[in-house]
Amino acid sequence: GCTTSSPVCVAFGEEWGSYFVLFGNGAYESHNVPSGLKEFLNIKRVKKYGVKWVSLGPNGEYFIEDNGGNKQWGGMTADAFQTIKRDTRGGMTFLEFGCNGTWFARYK
C-alpha cells in the first residue's frame, strides 16, 4: 500500500526482500520478516498500542517493541538473548544486529 506519512523506522533483514518500514502515522509495511515478528503484530494488545520500533538482522534475528512497552525478540545467539532479556527492562531505545552474532544496543 501507499502512505502519505514519512518513515520513522526502517529495518532490513536476512534476504534482499526482507524489510519492515514503520511510518509516522503508525502504519507499517513489511515483507519476508521472521514468523515470530509476524505473530507479535497480530496480538490484540499490539494492534491497540501500535509499533514503536523494529530491528531485523542478517541471520533471522529480530526485536520489536510496541508503544505499550511489550517486546518480542528471537533468532539471536544465546549470549545476545541473555543480555537483551536482562536489559529490556532498562530502557533500550535501539538495537542493531550485525554479522557473526554481533549486536549493538543503545539505552536511555
Short mmCIF file of C-alpha atoms in Angstrom, two decimals:
data_model
loop_
_atom_site.label_atom_id
_atom_site.label_comp_id
_atom_site.label_asym_id
_atom_site.label_seq_id
_atom_site.Cartn_x
_atom_site.Cartn_y
_atom_site.Cartn_z
CA GLY A 1 0.00 0.00 0.00
CA CYS A 2 0.95 3.63 -0.25
CA THR A 3 1.04 6.05 2.65
CA THR A 4 1.45 9.81 2.86
CA SER A 5 3.32 9.65 6.19
CA SER A 6 7.14 9.65 6.38
CA PRO A 7 9.07 6.59 7.60
CA VAL A 8 10.27 6.74 11.21
CA CYS A 9 11.90 3.29 11.38
CA VAL A 10 13.34 1.16 8.57
CA ALA A 11 14.83 -2.30 9.10
CA PHE A 12 16.35 -4.67 6.56
CA GLY A 13 16.59 -8.39 7.22
CA GLU A 14 18.22 -11.59 6.15
CA GLU A 15 17.39 -11.51 2.45
CA TRP A 16 17.19 -8.81 -0.21
CA GLY A 17 13.39 -8.67 0.04
CA SER A 18 13.19 -8.75 3.85
CA TYR A 19 12.21 -5.41 5.36
CA PHE A 20 9.99 -3.58 7.86
CA VAL A 21 9.04 0.10 7.46
CA LEU A 22 7.19 1.96 10.22
CA PHE A 23 5.53 5.24 9.27
CA GLY A 24 4.88 8.26 11.48
CA ASN A 25 1.13 7.69 11.40
CA GLY A 26 1.57 4.20 12.91
CA ALA A 27 1.06 2.28 9.67
CA TYR A 28 3.70 -0.21 8.62
CA GLU A 29 4.71 -2.31 5.66
CA SER A 30 6.73 -5.50 5.88
CA HIS A 31 7.82 -8.35 3.70
CA ASN A 32 9.55 -11.65 4.43
CA VAL A 33 10.04 -10.99 8.17
CA PRO A 34 10.54 -13.76 10.78
CA SER A 35 7.40 -15.66 11.81
CA GLY A 36 7.75 -14.61 15.48
CA LEU A 37 7.59 -10.96 14.45
CA LYS A 38 4.50 -11.61 12.32
CA GLU A 39 2.82 -13.37 15.26
CA PHE A 40 3.61 -10.44 17.58
CA LEU A 41 2.00 -7.99 15.15
CA ASN A 42 -1.24 -9.99 15.27
CA ILE A 43 -1.61 -9.84 19.07
CA LYS A 44 -4.65 -7.73 20.04
CA ARG A 45 -2.76 -5.50 22.52
CA VAL A 46 -0.05 -4.76 19.93
CA LYS A 47 -2.70 -3.69 17.43
CA LYS A 48 -4.15 -1.45 20.17
CA TYR A 49 -0.85 0.24 21.12
CA GLY A 50 0.89 0.27 17.75
CA VAL A 51 4.51 -0.49 16.92
CA LYS A 52 7.24 1.71 18.46
CA TRP A 53 10.34 0.29 16.72
CA VAL A 54 11.73 -2.80 14.99
CA SER A 55 15.16 -4.23 14.26
CA LEU A 56 15.96 -7.06 11.84
CA GLY A 57 19.27 -8.89 11.49
CA PRO A 58 21.24 -10.63 8.75
CA ASN A 59 20.63 -14.12 10.20
CA GLY A 60 16.92 -14.00 11.02
CA GLU A 61 17.28 -12.01 14.25
CA TYR A 62 14.52 -9.61 15.21
CA PHE A 63 13.41 -7.31 18.02
CA ILE A 64 10.13 -5.40 18.17
CA GLU A 65 8.55 -3.16 20.80
CA ASP A 66 5.06 -1.70 20.82
CA ASN A 67 4.05 1.66 22.33
CA GLY A 68 2.71 -0.15 25.41
CA GLY A 69 6.17 -1.48 26.31
CA ASN A 70 5.50 -5.06 25.13
CA LYS A 71 8.53 -6.65 23.44
CA GLN A 72 9.32 -9.74 21.38
CA TRP A 73 12.66 -10.98 20.08
CA GLY A 74 14.16 -14.07 18.53
CA GLY A 75 16.66 -15.68 16.20
CA MET A 76 19.72 -14.41 18.06
CA THR A 77 22.73 -16.02 19.73
CA ALA A 78 22.36 -17.28 23.30
CA ASP A 79 24.72 -14.53 24.54
CA ALA A 80 22.72 -11.77 22.88
CA PHE A 81 19.45 -13.33 24.04
CA GLN A 82 20.53 -13.42 27.71
CA THR A 83 21.86 -9.86 27.64
CA ILE A 84 18.82 -8.44 25.87
CA LYS A 85 16.44 -10.38 28.10
CA ARG A 86 18.15 -8.89 31.16
CA ASP A 87 18.43 -5.36 29.72
CA THR A 88 14.99 -4.88 28.15
CA ARG A 89 13.75 -3.53 31.47
CA GLY A 90 16.40 -0.79 31.37
CA GLY A 91 15.15 1.49 28.61
CA MET A 92 16.73 0.12 25.44
CA THR A 93 15.97 2.54 22.61
CA PHE A 94 17.84 0.95 19.71
CA LEU A 95 19.21 -2.46 18.78
CA GLU A 96 21.17 -3.31 15.64
CA PHE A 97 22.23 -6.81 14.64
CA GLY A 98 25.48 -7.43 12.78
CA CYS A 99 27.19 -10.42 11.23
CA ASN A 100 28.56 -13.39 13.17
CA GLY A 101 26.15 -12.89 16.09
CA THR A 102 27.29 -9.35 16.88
CA TRP A 103 24.91 -6.65 18.05
CA PHE A 104 24.83 -3.08 19.34
CA ALA A 105 22.31 -1.59 21.76
CA ARG A 106 21.59 1.99 22.83
CA TYR A 107 19.89 2.87 26.12
CA LYS A 108 18.19 5.98 27.57
#
